[in-house]
Amino acid sequence: MSDYQMGTVEARFADIIWENEPIASGELARRAEEVLRWKKTTTYTVLKRLCDKGIFQNIKGTVTSRISREEFYARQSEQFVEETFGGSLPAFLAAFTTRKSLTPDEVEQLRRLVADYEELS
Amino acid sequence: MDTLFLTILNMSIVASWVAAVVVILRLLLHKAPKWIAVLLWALVAVRLLCPFAVETTFSLIPTTEPVAVEHIAPAAPDAGVSAVTPSVDANTPSQAMPDQPSAPTPTVPVVVATEPTPPSLLSILSTVWVAGVAAMLLYTVISYICLRMRVREAGFLEGRMWQCDRIDTPFILGVIRPRIYLPSTLSSGDMTYVIAHETAHIKRGDHLWKPLGFLLLAVYWFNPVLWIAYVLFCRDIEFACDEKALQTMGDGAKKPYSDALINCSIPRRLIAACPLAFGETGVKKRVVSILNYKKPAFWIAAVAIVACVAVSVFFLTDPASPPEQKETNGAIVTTTVSTVTTTQPTASSTTFGATEDTTTAPTASTTPTTVTTTTAPSTTVPTTINTTTTVKTTKATAATAAPTTKATTPPTTKPTSAPTTKPTTAPTTKPTTTPTTKPTTNTGPYKQETVTPTSVKPGETLTFSVVIKDEDGVNSPKLSIYSGGYATVGSVPLTRVSGDKYDGVYTAQFTVPEYFPAGSHYSGRASYTRDNKRPVLALGGGGVPFTITEP
């Protein structure tokens, strides 16, 4: 449960599950074939891998998720900041803003986020 | 197999000369569009694929047979026989008369005792060559399989483009339906240019030419000049592809295109058979070339095309055969059984999903001819002219061209005269051949063997009859028995029954030992020494063959 990395193609496959769960594995294979042109064996291989990572689960032929899409990407970002900025979000933001300045809209969103957070805690 | 290898060896040497010329031309024409360089490499490939070519007097090829069979397959009759000759000679008087067939028998076993001759150099080299080809093909197959496995999880994008998590550089895979695989880490900015480049490759057919080139390299792996040629060929393909992509996109694309190229370049192995990868080949040079790209002036293209035509004429044609050789061709009607050595292509190569388009068939089909022709830089062309297919005929004439140039290059002289192939029963062939082929003037040495019968049981006797004409005189003529064309089994002296030492008919008897295996093929080849001890250049084909039947 510690690895929240996913390749772009894997992410496309994961999206199929997130958007259609709960989904029968056979139906999932059919959709993967349609969208990604994957063979059945490929679908099952990747599914098993994602299940082993703890993101999805395949119980009696039905595939459901163990963490939601939002949570997955949240954890992925967390992992990224942890690995790259030593877990310091300010450091990340500082790095982020050296290349691109924040738009007034984004500044407003950040302000509200911090305000909401302060309210909750 | 040995003769196939010999053809391959000779073809590769000839192709190397052409390749060297192309390298020079490439340097001279470096300002010309690169598709011309690729075309020049295609000409080298043609030379590697076709064992024979149209003969013209413009040909700048010195010889199509730089390595003749005598060079590396010393028939060693002299070595083997000299030890035996004393005992054979001692029996000579009794062998003079044809009605003493039992006379040779006691000597032959002695001769054969020296038989376990080590495999000739040619056989060893052939075996090494085959092993090399197998290794190269194995490498191709394995790397193809590895790539296929890696792109198993690739997701379809559109058209022929697929996206894959497990690759880090874009490439093309597939010959019939080529697919462009893009790494998922490719930035969307670079993507346009990468796609333009790979599409240009497909439009140019590079996904066919490059594997074909590698296949040729697999066959000719032993030749370092051809490796260099392949590397340069790959580079030129990339340059030509860049040019084509930029033509489509316009000058404004130069900067972002080279950016994309740099982004995608990752150090890789120099020779990758399969993928036409984006950033693989000589990135720095390509970036420079891209940024300097201009539509070339018309005259440069014209000069380049002229150069291509010139190379074709001068190097894709074989040297013409000399006139006097053709005279003695006469009208000998010999049915050669030399096609005994039929070899099949060793590999049907599967490159990148296509099993049908790359086979080594062309080289194999001409194997039979080489049995006779590589040993026949001589006047006795007739043997090869009348072989069964037209393919062989042209190879024969190509081979006879060799002698003219052999005169100028260090002569490939060996004391043995090469055999002519002349099977079929003596009565039918002799009457037809002797009158028609007897040259009116003794323009050169001539030798023709015949044997009766052409298939025998062990224990039976063969009668050999040989016509030899030589202005320098025929001394100590002998007939050697060869197994498979190179290893000598033994020999018997020839006795003259008519004519004189300058123009005579000789005969010898040979009793087949009991242990000669049934179904095996042997041949008898005559040789002699001249009055002036001048070496006898290889004459004729591979000797007259005979077969052993069930006792």
Coordinates of N, CA, C and O in Angstrom, one line a residue, chain B residues 216-365:
Chain B
L216 N 20.7 -9.0 -43.9 CA 21.8 -9.1 -44.8 C 23.1 -9.2 -43.9 O 24.0 -10.0 -44.1
L217 N 23.1 -8.3 -42.9 CA 24.2 -8.3 -42.0 C 24.4 -9.6 -41.2 O 25.5 -10.0 -41.0
A218 N 23.2 -10.2 -40.9 CA 23.3 -11.5 -40.2 C 24.0 -12.5 -41.1 O 24.8 -13.3 -40.6
V219 N 23.7 -12.5 -42.4 CA 24.3 -13.5 -43.3 C 25.8 -13.2 -43.5 O 26.6 -14.0 -43.5
Y220 N 26.1 -11.9 -43.6 CA 27.4 -11.5 -43.9 C 28.1 -10.9 -42.6 O 29.0 -10.0 -42.7
W221 N 27.9 -11.6 -41.5 CA 28.3 -11.0 -40.2 C 29.8 -11.0 -40.1 O 30.4 -10.2 -39.3
F222 N 30.5 -11.8 -40.9 CA 32.0 -11.9 -40.7 C 32.7 -10.7 -41.4 O 33.9 -10.6 -41.2
N223 N 32.0 -9.9 -42.1 CA 32.7 -8.8 -42.9 C 32.6 -7.5 -42.1 O 31.5 -6.9 -42.1
P224 N 33.7 -7.0 -41.6 CA 33.6 -5.7 -40.8 C 33.2 -4.5 -41.7 O 32.6 -3.6 -41.2
V225 N 33.6 -4.5 -42.9 CA 33.3 -3.4 -43.8 C 31.7 -3.3 -43.9 O 31.2 -2.2 -43.9
L226 N 31.1 -4.4 -43.9 CA 29.6 -4.4 -44.0 C 28.9 -3.9 -42.7 O 27.9 -3.3 -42.7
W227 N 29.6 -4.2 -41.6 CA 29.1 -3.6 -40.3 C 29.1 -2.1 -40.4 O 28.2 -1.4 -40.0
I228 N 30.2 -1.6 -40.8 CA 30.4 -0.1 -40.9 C 29.3 0.4 -41.9 O 28.6 1.4 -41.6
A229 N 29.1 -0.3 -43.0 CA 28.1 0.1 -44.0 C 26.7 0.1 -43.3 O 26.0 1.0 -43.6
Y230 N 26.4 -0.9 -42.5 CA 25.1 -0.9 -41.8 C 24.9 0.3 -40.9 O 23.9 0.9 -40.9
V231 N 26.0 0.6 -40.1 CA 25.8 1.7 -39.2 C 25.6 3.0 -40.0 O 24.7 3.8 -39.6
L232 N 26.4 3.2 -41.0 CA 26.2 4.4 -41.8 C 24.8 4.4 -42.5 O 24.2 5.5 -42.6
F233 N 24.4 3.2 -42.9 CA 23.1 3.1 -43.5 C 22.0 3.5 -42.6 O 21.1 4.3 -42.9
C234 N 22.1 3.1 -41.3 CA 21.1 3.5 -40.3 C 21.1 5.0 -40.1 O 20.0 5.6 -40.0
R235 N 22.3 5.5 -40.0 CA 22.4 7.0 -39.8 C 21.8 7.7 -40.9 O 21.0 8.7 -40.7
D236 N 22.1 7.3 -42.1 CA 21.5 8.0 -43.3 C 20.0 7.9 -43.4 O 19.3 8.8 -43.8
I237 N 19.5 6.7 -42.9 CA 18.0 6.6 -42.8 C 17.4 7.7 -41.9 O 16.4 8.3 -42.3
E238 N 18.1 7.9 -40.8 CA 17.6 8.9 -39.8 C 17.6 10.3 -40.4 O 16.7 11.0 -40.3
F239 N 18.8 10.6 -41.0 CA 18.9 11.9 -41.7 C 17.8 12.1 -42.7 O 17.2 13.2 -42.8
A240 N 17.7 11.1 -43.6 CA 16.7 11.2 -44.6 C 15.3 11.4 -44.1 O 14.5 12.1 -44.6
C241 N 15.0 10.7 -43.0 CA 13.7 10.8 -42.3 C 13.5 12.2 -41.7 O 12.4 12.7 -41.9
D242 N 14.5 12.7 -41.1 CA 14.4 14.1 -40.6 C 14.1 15.0 -41.7 O 13.2 15.9 -41.5
E243 N 14.8 14.9 -42.8 CA 14.6 15.7 -43.9 C 13.1 15.7 -44.4 O 12.5 16.7 -44.7
K244 N 12.6 14.4 -44.5 CA 11.3 14.3 -45.0 C 10.2 14.9 -44.0 O 9.3 15.5 -44.4
A245 N 10.5 14.7 -42.7 CA 9.5 15.2 -41.7 C 9.5 16.7 -41.8 O 8.5 17.4 -41.7
L246 N 10.7 17.3 -41.9 CA 10.8 18.8 -41.9 C 10.2 19.3 -43.2 O 9.6 20.4 -43.2
Q247 N 10.3 18.6 -44.3 CA 9.7 19.0 -45.5 C 8.2 19.2 -45.3 O 7.6 20.1 -45.8
T248 N 7.6 18.2 -44.6 CA 6.2 18.2 -44.4 C 5.8 19.4 -43.5 O 4.7 20.0 -43.6
M249 N 6.6 19.6 -42.5 CA 6.2 20.6 -41.4 C 6.6 22.0 -41.7 O 6.0 22.9 -41.1
G250 N 7.6 22.2 -42.5 CA 8.1 23.6 -42.8 C 9.2 24.0 -41.9 O 9.5 23.4 -40.8
D251 N 9.8 25.1 -42.2 CA 11.0 25.6 -41.5 C 10.7 26.0 -40.1 O 11.6 25.9 -39.2
G252 N 9.5 26.4 -39.8 CA 9.2 26.8 -38.4 C 9.4 25.7 -37.4 O 9.6 25.9 -36.2
A253 N 9.3 24.5 -37.9 CA 9.4 23.3 -37.0 C 10.8 22.9 -36.6 O 11.0 22.1 -35.7
K254 N 11.8 23.6 -37.2 CA 13.1 23.1 -37.0 C 13.5 23.1 -35.5 O 14.0 22.1 -35.0
K255 N 13.2 24.3 -34.8 CA 13.7 24.4 -33.4 C 13.0 23.4 -32.5 O 13.6 22.6 -31.8
P256 N 11.6 23.4 -32.5 CA 10.9 22.5 -31.6 C 11.2 21.0 -32.0 O 11.2 20.1 -31.1
Y257 N 11.4 20.7 -33.3 CA 11.8 19.4 -33.7 C 13.1 18.9 -33.0 O 13.2 17.8 -32.5
S258 N 14.1 19.8 -33.1 CA 15.4 19.4 -32.5 C 15.3 19.3 -31.0 O 15.9 18.5 -30.4
D259 N 14.4 20.2 -30.4 CA 14.2 20.1 -29.0 C 13.7 18.7 -28.6 O 14.1 18.0 -27.7
A260 N 12.7 18.3 -29.4 CA 12.0 17.0 -29.1 C 13.1 15.9 -29.3 O 13.1 14.9 -28.5
L261 N 13.9 16.0 -30.3 CA 14.9 15.0 -30.5 C 15.9 14.9 -29.3 O 16.2 13.8 -28.9
I262 N 16.3 16.1 -28.8 CA 17.2 16.0 -27.7 C 16.5 15.4 -26.5 O 17.1 14.6 -25.7
N263 N 15.2 15.8 -26.3 CA 14.5 15.3 -25.1 C 14.4 13.8 -25.2 O 14.4 13.1 -24.1
C264 N 14.2 13.3 -26.4 CA 14.0 11.8 -26.5 C 15.3 11.0 -26.5 O 15.3 9.8 -26.6
S265 N 16.4 11.7 -26.6 CA 17.6 10.9 -26.8 C 18.2 10.4 -25.5 O 18.4 11.1 -24.6
I266 N 18.3 9.1 -25.5 CA 18.8 8.4 -24.3 C 19.9 7.4 -24.8 O 19.7 6.8 -25.9
P267 N 21.0 7.3 -24.2 CA 22.1 6.5 -24.7 C 21.6 5.1 -24.9 O 21.0 4.5 -24.0
R268 N 21.8 4.6 -26.1 CA 21.4 3.2 -26.3 C 22.5 2.5 -27.0 O 23.4 3.0 -27.5
R269 N 22.3 1.2 -27.2 CA 23.3 0.4 -27.9 C 23.4 0.9 -29.3 O 22.4 1.3 -29.9
L270 N 24.5 0.8 -29.9 CA 24.7 1.3 -31.2 C 23.9 0.6 -32.3 O 23.3 1.2 -33.2
I271 N 23.9 -0.7 -32.2 CA 23.2 -1.5 -33.3 C 22.0 -2.1 -32.7 O 22.0 -3.0 -31.9
A272 N 20.8 -1.5 -33.0 CA 19.6 -2.1 -32.6 C 18.8 -2.5 -33.8 O 18.5 -1.7 -34.7
A273 N 18.7 -3.8 -34.0 CA 18.1 -4.3 -35.2 C 16.7 -3.8 -35.5 O 16.3 -3.4 -36.5
C274 N 15.9 -3.8 -34.4 CA 14.5 -3.6 -34.7 C 14.0 -2.1 -34.6 O 13.6 -1.6 -35.6
P275 N 14.1 -1.5 -33.5 CA 13.2 -0.3 -33.5 C 13.9 0.9 -34.3 O 15.1 1.1 -34.2
L276 N 13.0 1.6 -35.0 CA 13.4 2.8 -35.6 C 13.1 3.9 -34.5 O 12.1 4.4 -34.4
A277 N 14.1 4.0 -33.6 CA 13.9 4.9 -32.4 C 14.2 6.3 -32.8 O 15.1 6.6 -33.6
F278 N 13.5 7.2 -32.1 CA 13.6 8.6 -32.4 C 15.0 9.1 -32.1 O 15.6 9.8 -32.9
G279 N 15.4 8.9 -30.8 CA 16.6 9.6 -30.4 C 17.9 8.8 -30.5 O 18.9 9.1 -29.8
E280 N 17.8 7.8 -31.2 CA 18.9 6.8 -31.1 C 20.2 7.2 -31.7 O 21.3 7.1 -31.2
T281 N 20.1 7.6 -33.0 CA 21.3 7.7 -33.8 C 22.0 9.1 -33.9 O 21.4 10.0 -34.5
G282 N 23.1 9.2 -33.3 CA 23.9 10.4 -33.5 C 23.2 11.7 -33.4 O 23.0 12.5 -34.3
V283 N 22.7 11.9 -32.2 CA 21.8 13.1 -32.0 C 22.4 14.4 -32.4 O 21.8 15.2 -33.1
K284 N 23.6 14.6 -31.9 CA 24.2 15.9 -32.2 C 24.3 16.3 -33.6 O 23.9 17.3 -34.1
K285 N 24.8 15.3 -34.4 CA 24.9 15.5 -35.8 C 23.5 15.8 -36.5 O 23.4 16.6 -37.4
R286 N 22.5 15.1 -35.9 CA 21.2 15.2 -36.5 C 20.6 16.6 -36.2 O 20.0 17.2 -37.1
V287 N 20.9 17.1 -35.0 CA 20.4 18.4 -34.6 C 21.0 19.5 -35.5 O 20.3 20.3 -36.1
V288 N 22.3 19.3 -35.7 CA 23.0 20.3 -36.6 C 22.4 20.2 -38.0 O 22.1 21.2 -38.6
S289 N 22.3 19.0 -38.5 CA 21.7 18.8 -39.8 C 20.3 19.4 -40.0 O 20.0 20.1 -41.0
I290 N 19.5 19.2 -38.9 CA 18.1 19.7 -39.0 C 18.2 21.2 -39.0 O 17.5 21.9 -39.9
L291 N 19.0 21.8 -38.1 CA 18.9 23.3 -38.1 C 19.5 23.9 -39.4 O 19.1 25.0 -39.7
N292 N 20.4 23.2 -40.0 CA 20.9 23.7 -41.3 C 20.2 23.3 -42.5 O 20.6 23.7 -43.6
Y293 N 19.1 22.6 -42.3 CA 18.4 22.0 -43.5 C 17.9 23.1 -44.4 O 17.2 24.1 -43.9
K294 N 18.2 23.0 -45.7 CA 17.6 23.8 -46.7 C 17.2 22.9 -47.8 O 17.8 21.9 -48.0
K295 N 16.2 23.4 -48.5 CA 15.9 22.6 -49.7 C 17.1 22.6 -50.7 O 17.6 23.6 -51.0
P296 N 17.6 21.4 -51.1 CA 18.8 21.4 -51.8 C 18.6 21.9 -53.2 O 17.6 21.8 -53.8
A297 N 19.7 22.5 -53.8 CA 19.7 23.0 -55.1 C 19.4 21.9 -56.1 O 19.9 20.7 -55.8
F298 N 18.8 22.2 -57.2 CA 18.5 21.1 -58.2 C 19.7 20.4 -58.7 O 19.7 19.2 -58.8
W299 N 20.8 21.2 -58.9 CA 21.9 20.5 -59.5 C 22.6 19.5 -58.6 O 23.2 18.5 -59.1
I300 N 22.5 19.7 -57.3 CA 23.0 18.7 -56.4 C 22.3 17.4 -56.5 O 23.0 16.3 -56.6
A301 N 21.0 17.5 -56.6 CA 20.2 16.2 -56.8 C 20.6 15.6 -58.1 O 20.8 14.4 -58.1
A302 N 20.8 16.4 -59.1 CA 21.1 15.8 -60.4 C 22.5 15.1 -60.4 O 22.6 14.0 -60.8
V303 N 23.5 15.8 -59.8 CA 24.8 15.2 -59.6 C 24.7 13.9 -58.9 O 25.3 12.8 -59.3
A304 N 23.9 13.9 -57.8 CA 23.8 12.7 -57.0 C 23.2 11.5 -57.8 O 23.6 10.4 -57.7
I305 N 22.1 11.9 -58.6 CA 21.5 10.8 -59.3 C 22.5 10.2 -60.4 O 22.5 9.0 -60.6
V306 N 23.2 11.1 -61.0 CA 24.3 10.6 -61.9 C 25.2 9.7 -61.2 O 25.6 8.6 -61.7
A307 N 25.6 10.1 -60.0 CA 26.5 9.2 -59.2 C 25.9 7.9 -59.0 O 26.6 6.8 -59.1
C308 N 24.6 7.8 -58.7 CA 23.9 6.5 -58.4 C 24.0 5.7 -59.7 O 24.3 4.5 -59.6
V309 N 23.6 6.3 -60.8 CA 23.6 5.5 -62.0 C 25.0 5.0 -62.3 O 25.2 3.8 -62.7
A310 N 26.0 5.9 -62.1 CA 27.4 5.5 -62.4 C 27.8 4.3 -61.5 O 28.3 3.3 -62.0
V311 N 27.4 4.4 -60.2 CA 27.8 3.3 -59.3 C 27.1 2.0 -59.8 O 27.7 0.9 -59.8
S312 N 25.8 2.1 -60.2 CA 25.1 0.9 -60.7 C 25.9 0.3 -61.9 O 26.1 -0.9 -61.9
V313 N 26.2 1.1 -62.8 CA 26.8 0.6 -64.0 C 28.2 0.0 -63.7 O 28.6 -1.1 -64.1
F314 N 29.0 0.8 -62.9 CA 30.4 0.3 -62.7 C 30.5 -0.8 -61.7 O 31.4 -1.6 -61.7
F315 N 29.5 -0.9 -60.8 CA 29.7 -1.9 -59.7 C 28.6 -2.9 -59.6 O 28.8 -3.9 -58.8
L316 N 27.5 -2.7 -60.3 CA 26.5 -3.7 -60.2 C 26.6 -4.7 -61.4 O 25.8 -5.5 -61.5
T317 N 27.6 -4.4 -62.2 CA 27.7 -5.4 -63.3 C 29.0 -6.1 -63.1 O 29.9 -5.7 -62.5
D318 N 29.1 -7.3 -63.7 CA 30.2 -8.1 -63.5 C 31.2 -8.0 -64.7 O 30.7 -7.6 -65.8
P319 N 32.4 -8.2 -64.5 CA 33.4 -8.1 -65.7 C 33.0 -9.1 -66.7 O 32.5 -10.3 -66.5
A320 N 33.2 -8.7 -68.0 CA 32.8 -9.6 -69.1 C 33.8 -10.7 -69.3 O 35.0 -10.6 -68.9
S321 N 33.4 -11.8 -69.8 CA 34.3 -12.9 -70.0 C 35.1 -12.7 -71.3 O 34.6 -12.1 -72.3
P322 N 36.3 -13.3 -71.4 CA 37.1 -13.0 -72.6 C 36.7 -13.9 -73.8 O 36.1 -14.9 -73.6
P323 N 36.9 -13.4 -75.0 CA 36.4 -14.1 -76.2 C 37.0 -15.5 -76.3 O 36.2 -16.4 -76.6
E324 N 38.3 -15.7 -76.1 CA 38.8 -17.1 -76.5 C 38.2 -18.1 -75.5 O 38.1 -19.3 -75.9
Q325 N 37.8 -17.7 -74.4 CA 37.2 -18.7 -73.5 C 35.9 -19.2 -74.1 O 35.6 -20.3 -74.0
K326 N 35.2 -18.2 -74.7 CA 33.9 -18.6 -75.3 C 34.1 -19.5 -76.4 O 33.2 -20.4 -76.7
E327 N 35.1 -19.4 -77.2 CA 35.3 -20.3 -78.4 C 35.3 -21.7 -77.9 O 34.6 -22.6 -78.6
T328 N 36.0 -22.0 -76.9 CA 36.1 -23.4 -76.6 C 34.9 -24.0 -75.9 O 34.8 -25.1 -75.6
N329 N 33.9 -23.1 -75.6 CA 32.7 -23.6 -75.1 C 32.1 -24.5 -76.1 O 31.5 -25.6 -75.7
G330 N 32.3 -24.2 -77.4 CA 31.8 -25.1 -78.4 C 30.4 -25.5 -78.2 O 29.5 -24.7 -77.8
A331 N 30.1 -26.8 -78.4 CA 28.7 -27.2 -78.3 C 28.7 -28.5 -77.4 O 28.0 -29.4 -77.7
I332 N 29.5 -28.5 -76.5 CA 29.6 -29.7 -75.6 C 28.2 -29.8 -74.9 O 27.8 -28.9 -74.3
V333 N 27.6 -30.9 -75.1 CA 26.4 -31.1 -74.4 C 26.6 -32.0 -73.3 O 26.8 -33.2 -73.4
T334 N 26.8 -31.4 -72.1 CA 27.1 -32.3 -71.0 C 25.9 -32.0 -70.0 O 25.6 -30.9 -69.7
T335 N 25.4 -33.1 -69.5 CA 24.5 -32.9 -68.4 C 25.2 -33.0 -67.1 O 25.7 -34.0 -66.8
T336 N 25.3 -31.9 -66.4 CA 26.1 -32.0 -65.2 C 25.2 -32.5 -64.1 O 24.1 -32.1 -63.9
V337 N 25.8 -33.4 -63.4 CA 25.2 -33.9 -62.2 C 25.7 -33.2 -61.0 O 25.5 -33.6 -59.8
S338 N 26.4 -32.1 -61.2 CA 27.1 -31.5 -60.1 C 26.1 -30.9 -59.2 O 26.4 -30.4 -58.1
T339 N 24.8 -30.8 -59.6 CA 23.8 -30.2 -58.7 C 23.5 -31.1 -57.6 O 22.5 -31.0 -56.9
V340 N 24.3 -32.1 -57.4 CA 24.2 -33.0 -56.2 C 24.1 -32.2 -54.9 O 23.3 -32.5 -54.1
T341 N 24.9 -31.1 -54.9 CA 25.0 -30.4 -53.6 C 23.9 -29.3 -53.6 O 24.2 -28.1 -53.7
T342 N 22.7 -29.7 -53.4 CA 21.6 -28.7 -53.2 C 21.5 -28.4 -51.8 O 21.4 -29.2 -50.9
T343 N 21.6 -27.1 -51.5 CA 21.4 -26.7 -50.1 C 20.2 -25.8 -49.9 O 19.9 -25.1 -50.8
Q344 N 19.5 -26.0 -48.9 CA 18.3 -25.1 -48.6 C 18.7 -23.9 -47.8 O 19.7 -24.0 -47.0
P345 N 17.9 -22.9 -47.9 CA 18.2 -21.7 -47.0 C 18.2 -22.1 -45.6 O 17.4 -22.9 -45.1
T346 N 19.1 -21.6 -44.8 CA 19.2 -22.1 -43.5 C 18.2 -21.4 -42.6 O 17.8 -22.0 -41.5
A347 N 17.8 -20.3 -42.9 CA 16.8 -19.6 -42.0 C 15.7 -19.0 -42.7 O 15.9 -18.3 -43.7
S348 N 14.5 -19.2 -42.2 CA 13.4 -18.4 -42.7 C 13.2 -17.4 -41.5 O 12.7 -17.7 -40.5
S349 N 13.7 -16.2 -41.8 CA 13.7 -15.3 -40.6 C 12.4 -14.6 -40.4 O 11.8 -14.1 -41.3
T350 N 12.1 -14.6 -39.1 CA 10.9 -13.8 -38.8 C 11.3 -12.5 -38.2 O 11.9 -12.5 -37.1
T351 N 11.2 -11.5 -38.9 CA 11.6 -10.2 -38.4 C 10.3 -9.4 -38.1 O 9.6 -9.1 -39.0
F352 N 10.1 -9.2 -36.9 CA 9.1 -8.2 -36.5 C 7.7 -8.5 -37.1 O 7.1 -7.7 -37.6
G353 N 7.3 -9.8 -37.0 CA 6.0 -10.2 -37.3 C 5.8 -10.6 -38.7 O 4.8 -11.1 -39.1
A354 N 6.8 -10.4 -39.6 CA 6.6 -10.7 -41.0 C 7.4 -11.9 -41.3 O 8.6 -11.8 -41.4
T355 N 6.8 -13.1 -41.5 CA 7.6 -14.2 -41.9 C 7.8 -14.3 -43.4 O 8.5 -15.2 -43.8
E356 N 7.1 -13.5 -44.1 CA 7.1 -13.8 -45.5 C 8.1 -13.0 -46.3 O 8.5 -13.4 -47.4
D357 N 8.6 -11.9 -45.8 CA 9.3 -11.1 -46.8 C 10.9 -11.2 -46.7 O 11.5 -10.7 -47.5
T358 N 11.4 -11.8 -45.7 CA 12.8 -11.8 -45.6 C 13.4 -13.2 -45.5 O 13.4 -13.8 -44.4
T359 N 13.8 -13.8 -46.6 CA 14.4 -15.1 -46.5 C 15.7 -15.1 -47.2 O 16.0 -14.2 -48.0
T360 N 16.5 -16.0 -46.9 CA 17.8 -16.1 -47.6 C 17.8 -16.9 -48.9 O 18.8 -17.4 -49.3
A361 N 16.6 -17.0 -49.4 CA 16.5 -17.9 -50.6 C 17.4 -17.5 -51.8 O 18.0 -18.4 -52.4
P362 N 17.5 -16.3 -52.1 CA 18.3 -16.0 -53.3 C 19.7 -16.5 -53.2 O 20.2 -17.1 -54.2
T363 N 20.4 -16.5 -52.1 CA 21.7 -17.0 -52.1 C 21.7 -18.5 -52.2 O 22.6 -19.1 -52.8
A364 N 20.8 -19.2 -51.7 CA 20.8 -20.6 -51.7 C 20.6 -21.2 -53.0 O 21.1 -22.2 -53.4
S365 N 19.7 -20.6 -53.8 CA 19.4 -21.2 -55.1 C 20.5 -21.3 -56.0 O 20.5 -22.0 -57.0

